[in-house]
Amino acid sequence: MSLSKDPMVAPSRVRLFSSLSLDLDWLIAHTWILGVMLDGVFRLELFLPEEYPMAPPKVRFLTKIYHPNIDKLGRICLDILKDKWSPALQIRTVLLSIQALLSAPNPDDPLATDVAKHYKENEADAQRVSREWTEKYAHA
């Protein structure tokens, strides 16, 4: 797999590999995702373990976000980052899946239980808070 230090903007509005930190044992890519529904720029950290591609990459949000499937530490509840991982999947697929998760929160499979409760009790207000957080923390 080759990674470029130059940003690449895909038609899907996912910006890939804007900066890389290389080490002898691991690689961290700082990635930005432009949210569709939230219309923000979200910074992520992508870590490729030594076992990659047999093991999934580790991805976490560095930008604060109000989302039922992303906790306060930035960890993401996404099946392809866990038990549904396949070595055939690409980093681009992972990022597109995260972007899709931003547009379609799943409060029935939460990491942030308080946010999930808010979504279940008052989805419109939860979306309002999500937009406020996006404006505050993820504005380009």
XYZ file of N, CA and C in Angstrom:
420
model
N 0.847 -1.173 0.000
C 0.000 0.000 0.000
C 0.892 1.236 0.000
N 0.615 2.173 -0.847
C 1.389 3.403 -0.858
C 0.531 4.537 -0.326
N 1.149 5.379 0.458
C 0.474 6.534 1.031
C 1.226 7.781 0.606
N 0.502 8.815 0.369
C 1.103 10.063 -0.080
C 0.968 11.107 1.006
N 1.939 11.980 1.109
C 1.829 13.088 2.039
C 0.951 14.193 1.472
N 0.708 14.157 0.190
C -0.142 15.165 -0.426
C -1.599 14.798 -0.219
N -2.441 15.779 0.158
C -3.840 15.458 0.340
C -4.494 15.060 -0.972
N -5.416 14.145 -0.873
C -6.183 13.716 -2.035
C -7.650 13.874 -1.682
N -8.387 14.593 -2.460
C -9.803 14.769 -2.200
C -10.567 13.919 -3.193
N -11.325 12.983 -2.664
C -12.139 12.105 -3.499
C -13.483 12.769 -3.746
N -14.186 12.370 -4.792
C -15.492 12.947 -5.064
C -16.458 12.786 -3.896
N -16.237 11.788 -3.048
C -17.119 11.549 -1.913
C -16.854 12.510 -0.760
N -15.953 13.418 -0.927
C -15.600 14.411 0.077
C -14.823 13.819 1.240
N -14.074 12.777 1.012
C -13.191 12.232 2.035
C -11.780 12.664 1.690
N -11.132 13.322 2.589
C -9.748 13.744 2.367
C -8.845 12.721 3.038
N -7.903 12.212 2.281
C -7.077 11.125 2.763
C -5.637 11.551 3.006
N -5.080 11.103 4.091
C -3.660 11.157 4.391
C -3.040 12.535 4.195
N -3.497 13.465 4.994
C -2.942 14.805 4.909
C -1.604 14.931 5.618
N -1.356 14.061 6.581
C -0.023 14.046 7.184
C 0.262 12.645 7.697
N 1.509 12.272 7.635
C 1.918 10.937 8.059
C 3.027 11.043 9.086
N 2.996 10.142 10.059
C 4.103 9.975 10.995
C 4.614 8.559 10.808
N 5.823 8.430 10.355
C 6.388 7.103 10.122
C 7.341 6.742 11.253
N 7.269 5.502 11.674
C 8.130 4.963 12.706
C 8.582 3.597 12.209
N 9.549 3.001 12.840
C 9.993 1.681 12.406
C 8.912 0.622 12.587
N 8.059 0.787 13.581
C 7.094 -0.250 13.918
C 5.657 0.058 13.531
N 5.324 1.291 13.228
C 3.935 1.615 12.955
C 3.809 2.870 12.123
N 2.623 3.090 11.649
C 2.332 4.261 10.832
C 1.063 4.899 11.363
N 1.078 6.184 11.505
C -0.129 6.917 11.890
C -0.406 7.926 10.794
N -1.613 7.926 10.317
C -2.034 8.908 9.318
C -3.074 9.807 9.954
N -2.900 11.085 9.832
C -3.913 12.028 10.284
C -4.793 12.326 9.082
N -6.056 12.031 9.240
C -7.014 12.050 8.147
C -8.139 13.009 8.483
N -8.690 13.627 7.470
C -9.835 14.500 7.665
C -11.014 13.941 6.890
N -12.171 13.950 7.530
C -13.402 13.549 6.850
C -14.331 14.745 6.864
N -14.857 15.058 5.713
C -15.858 16.112 5.617
C -17.210 15.460 5.805
N -17.896 15.831 6.880
C -19.196 15.239 7.165
C -20.237 15.706 6.176
N -21.071 14.793 5.764
C -22.144 15.123 4.829
C -23.260 15.830 5.582
N -23.846 15.143 6.566
C -24.963 15.717 7.305
C -24.506 16.854 8.214
N -23.366 16.660 8.857
C -22.913 17.634 9.833
C -22.125 18.778 9.213
N -21.660 18.629 7.986
C -20.942 19.676 7.271
C -19.789 20.246 8.091
N -18.937 19.363 8.562
C -17.766 19.773 9.309
C -16.542 19.046 8.794
N -15.395 19.430 9.307
C -14.143 18.765 8.972
C -13.681 18.062 10.241
N -13.674 16.738 10.211
C -13.362 15.933 11.376
C -11.986 15.300 11.205
N -11.134 15.504 12.182
C -9.776 14.972 12.131
C -9.762 13.602 12.806
N -9.148 12.638 12.142
C -9.042 11.291 12.667
C -7.591 10.857 12.711
N -7.327 9.889 13.571
C -6.023 9.249 13.618
C -6.212 7.812 13.166
N -5.396 7.398 12.230
C -5.464 6.054 11.669
C -4.150 5.352 11.985
N -4.244 4.227 12.670
C -3.069 3.455 13.070
C -3.122 2.097 12.396
N -2.068 1.757 11.680
C -1.984 0.450 11.032
C -1.116 -0.462 11.894
N -1.732 -1.464 12.530
C -0.946 -2.367 13.367
C -0.028 -3.245 12.524
N 0.922 -3.861 13.162
C 1.880 -4.719 12.468
C 1.170 -5.829 11.691
N 0.037 -6.292 12.203
C -0.702 -7.391 11.574
C -1.532 -6.948 10.372
N -1.612 -5.649 10.120
C -2.403 -5.152 8.995
C -1.819 -5.701 7.692
N -2.588 -6.178 6.763
C -4.042 -6.071 6.599
C -4.852 -7.234 7.184
N -4.191 -8.171 7.876
C -4.946 -9.273 8.471
C -5.780 -8.792 9.659
N -5.354 -7.740 10.307
C -6.097 -7.124 11.410
C -6.554 -5.744 10.953
N -7.672 -5.258 11.493
C -8.178 -3.956 11.051
C -7.295 -2.802 11.523
N -7.359 -1.684 10.824
C -6.682 -0.490 11.320
C -7.395 -0.006 12.580
N -6.686 0.749 13.376
C -7.307 1.376 14.544
C -7.535 2.832 14.160
N -8.763 3.268 14.299
C -9.124 4.624 13.899
C -9.838 5.283 15.065
N -9.502 6.537 15.316
C -10.236 7.285 16.340
C -10.349 8.741 15.907
N -11.409 9.375 16.377
C -11.617 10.789 16.110
C -10.730 11.606 17.032
N -10.056 12.595 16.484
C -9.312 13.568 17.275
C -10.163 14.808 17.509
N -11.115 15.040 16.624
C -12.057 16.150 16.760
C -13.197 15.708 17.663
N -13.562 16.557 18.627
C -14.711 16.239 19.481
C -15.969 16.169 18.620
N -16.820 15.192 18.937
C -18.029 14.988 18.148
C -19.133 14.459 19.053
N -20.351 14.902 18.805
C -21.531 14.447 19.542
C -22.235 13.425 18.671
N -21.972 12.155 18.956
C -22.476 11.077 18.103
C -22.623 9.821 18.955
N -23.720 9.082 18.815
C -23.926 7.908 19.666
C -22.932 6.774 19.430
N -22.297 6.740 18.276
C -21.392 5.639 17.950
C -19.924 6.009 18.084
N -19.654 7.180 18.670
C -18.284 7.647 18.878
C -18.194 8.160 20.308
N -17.280 7.592 21.100
C -17.219 7.991 22.505
C -16.310 9.206 22.709
N -16.189 9.615 23.972
C -15.419 10.820 24.303
C -13.931 10.683 23.995
N -13.449 9.446 23.899
C -12.047 9.218 23.548
C -11.842 9.130 22.043
N -12.937 9.259 21.286
C -12.850 9.223 19.833
C -12.963 7.835 19.239
N -13.162 6.821 20.086
C -13.301 5.453 19.577
C -14.604 5.322 18.803
N -14.583 4.476 17.785
C -15.702 4.368 16.846
C -16.303 2.975 16.920
N -17.617 2.912 17.034
C -18.336 1.642 17.006
C -18.746 1.375 15.561
N -17.945 0.564 14.892
C -18.183 0.246 13.487
C -17.743 -1.197 13.262
N -18.646 -2.019 12.758
C -18.380 -3.458 12.647
C -17.147 -3.798 11.821
N -16.859 -3.041 10.774
C -15.687 -3.378 9.952
C -14.370 -3.049 10.653
N -14.430 -2.319 11.758
C -13.230 -2.071 12.553
C -13.066 -3.136 13.634
N -14.007 -4.076 13.664
C -13.958 -5.156 14.659
C -14.137 -6.499 13.960
N -15.231 -7.169 14.265
C -15.439 -8.548 13.815
C -15.757 -8.703 12.332
N -16.151 -7.656 11.653
C -16.481 -7.750 10.225
C -15.314 -7.335 9.324
N -14.134 -7.177 9.901
C -12.967 -6.786 9.119
C -12.589 -7.894 8.144
N -12.149 -7.493 6.967
C -11.627 -8.412 5.964
C -10.360 -7.794 5.376
N -9.325 -8.594 5.159
C -8.111 -8.064 4.535
C -8.364 -7.474 3.147
N -9.483 -7.813 2.540
C -9.813 -7.266 1.219
C -10.287 -5.814 1.307
N -10.672 -5.366 2.499
C -11.136 -3.983 2.653
C -9.959 -3.019 2.558
N -10.231 -1.849 2.032
C -9.203 -0.824 1.874
C -9.422 0.289 2.889
N -8.396 1.071 3.122
C -8.507 2.225 4.016
C -9.598 3.162 3.516
N -9.683 3.333 2.225
C -10.732 4.184 1.644
C -12.115 3.687 2.059
N -12.326 2.372 2.064
C -13.603 1.794 2.474
C -13.892 2.114 3.935
N -12.873 2.022 4.767
C -13.027 2.346 6.185
C -13.465 3.798 6.341
N -12.790 4.705 5.642
C -13.119 6.129 5.758
C -14.510 6.439 5.212
N -14.881 5.809 4.122
C -16.228 6.014 3.584
C -17.285 5.462 4.539
N -16.985 4.366 5.213
C -17.917 3.803 6.193
C -18.076 4.730 7.391
N -16.978 5.338 7.816
C -17.051 6.304 8.916
C -17.860 7.517 8.486
N -17.640 7.975 7.267
C -18.413 9.106 6.752
C -19.901 8.762 6.722
N -20.240 7.551 6.305
C -21.641 7.119 6.282
C -22.213 7.076 7.695
N -21.408 6.653 8.657
C -21.858 6.616 10.050
C -22.178 8.013 10.562
N -21.414 9.006 10.120
C -21.703 10.387 10.515
C -23.086 10.814 10.040
N -23.472 10.352 8.876
C -24.766 10.731 8.304
C -25.921 9.899 8.842
N -25.610 8.736 9.389
C -26.675 7.832 9.850
C -26.306 7.244 11.209
N -26.421 8.038 12.279
C -26.112 7.522 13.612
C -26.996 6.319 13.953
N -26.432 5.379 14.710
C -27.172 4.194 15.126
C -27.232 4.152 16.653
N -28.254 4.760 17.257
C -28.337 4.773 18.716
C -28.615 3.400 19.327
N -28.915 2.394 18.505
C -29.150 1.041 19.019
C -27.856 0.255 19.220
N -26.728 0.796 18.773
C -25.422 0.160 18.946
C -24.419 1.233 19.377
N -24.638 1.816 20.570
C -23.863 3.002 20.945
C -22.548 2.698 21.650
N -21.662 3.659 21.572
C -20.496 3.736 22.452
C -20.727 4.846 23.471
N -21.398 5.889 23.050
C -21.748 7.009 23.927
C -23.218 6.830 24.323
N -23.433 6.146 25.444
C -24.809 5.802 25.828
C -25.661 7.024 26.142
N -25.054 8.067 26.696
C -25.817 9.281 26.986
C -26.295 9.950 25.697
N -25.454 9.965 24.688
C -25.831 10.549 23.397
C -26.895 9.680 22.730
N -26.745 8.369 22.822
C -27.740 7.454 22.246
C -29.098 7.658 22.910
N -29.092 7.818 24.220
C -30.349 8.062 24.946
C -30.998 9.347 24.448
N -30.192 10.383 24.260
C -30.689 11.660 23.751
C -31.307 11.470 22.361
N -30.627 10.735 21.476
C -31.151 10.467 20.125
C -32.472 9.726 20.183
N -32.580 8.760 21.094
C -33.813 7.970 21.184
C -34.971 8.775 21.759
N -34.667 9.657 22.709
C -35.720 10.433 23.367
C -36.133 11.666 22.573
N -35.174 12.297 21.903
C -35.488 13.528 21.171
C -34.458 13.700 20.047
N -34.693 13.009 18.945
C -33.725 12.995 17.847
C -33.457 14.391 17.290
N -34.493 15.202 17.171
C -34.313 16.554 16.621
C -33.375 17.374 17.503
N -33.538 17.282 18.816
C -32.676 18.031 19.718
C -31.256 17.466 19.705
N -31.124 16.146 19.625
C -29.795 15.535 19.550
C -29.070 15.990 18.284
N -29.789 16.067 17.177
C -29.184 16.552 15.933
C -28.786 18.019 16.056
N -29.579 18.793 16.780
C -29.240 20.202 17.015
C -27.919 20.296 17.785
N -27.791 19.488 18.837
C -26.555 19.485 19.624
C -25.379 19.023 18.759
N -25.598 18.014 17.925
C -24.545 17.551 17.005
C -24.078 18.678 16.098
N -25.035 19.431 15.567
C -24.675 20.567 14.696
C -23.898 21.630 15.475
N -24.310 21.895 16.727
C -23.596 22.875 17.551
C -22.150 22.433 17.798
N -21.962 21.169 18.133
C -20.609 20.652 18.363
C -19.789 20.729 17.078
N -20.420 20.423 15.965
C -19.717 20.489 14.682
C -19.269 21.918 14.407
N -20.163 22.863 14.631
C -19.828 24.276 14.429
C -18.680 24.696 15.350
N -18.716 24.213 16.586
C -17.717 24.609 17.578
C -16.362 23.924 17.374
N -16.373 22.623 17.074
C -15.126 21.855 17.054
C -14.642 21.431 15.668
N -15.540 21.393 14.688
C -15.171 20.818 13.383
C -15.399 21.777 12.233
N -15.364 23.051 12.519
C -15.570 24.010 11.440
C -14.252 24.255 10.724
N -14.295 24.215 9.415
C -13.069 24.362 8.611
C -12.508 25.758 8.681
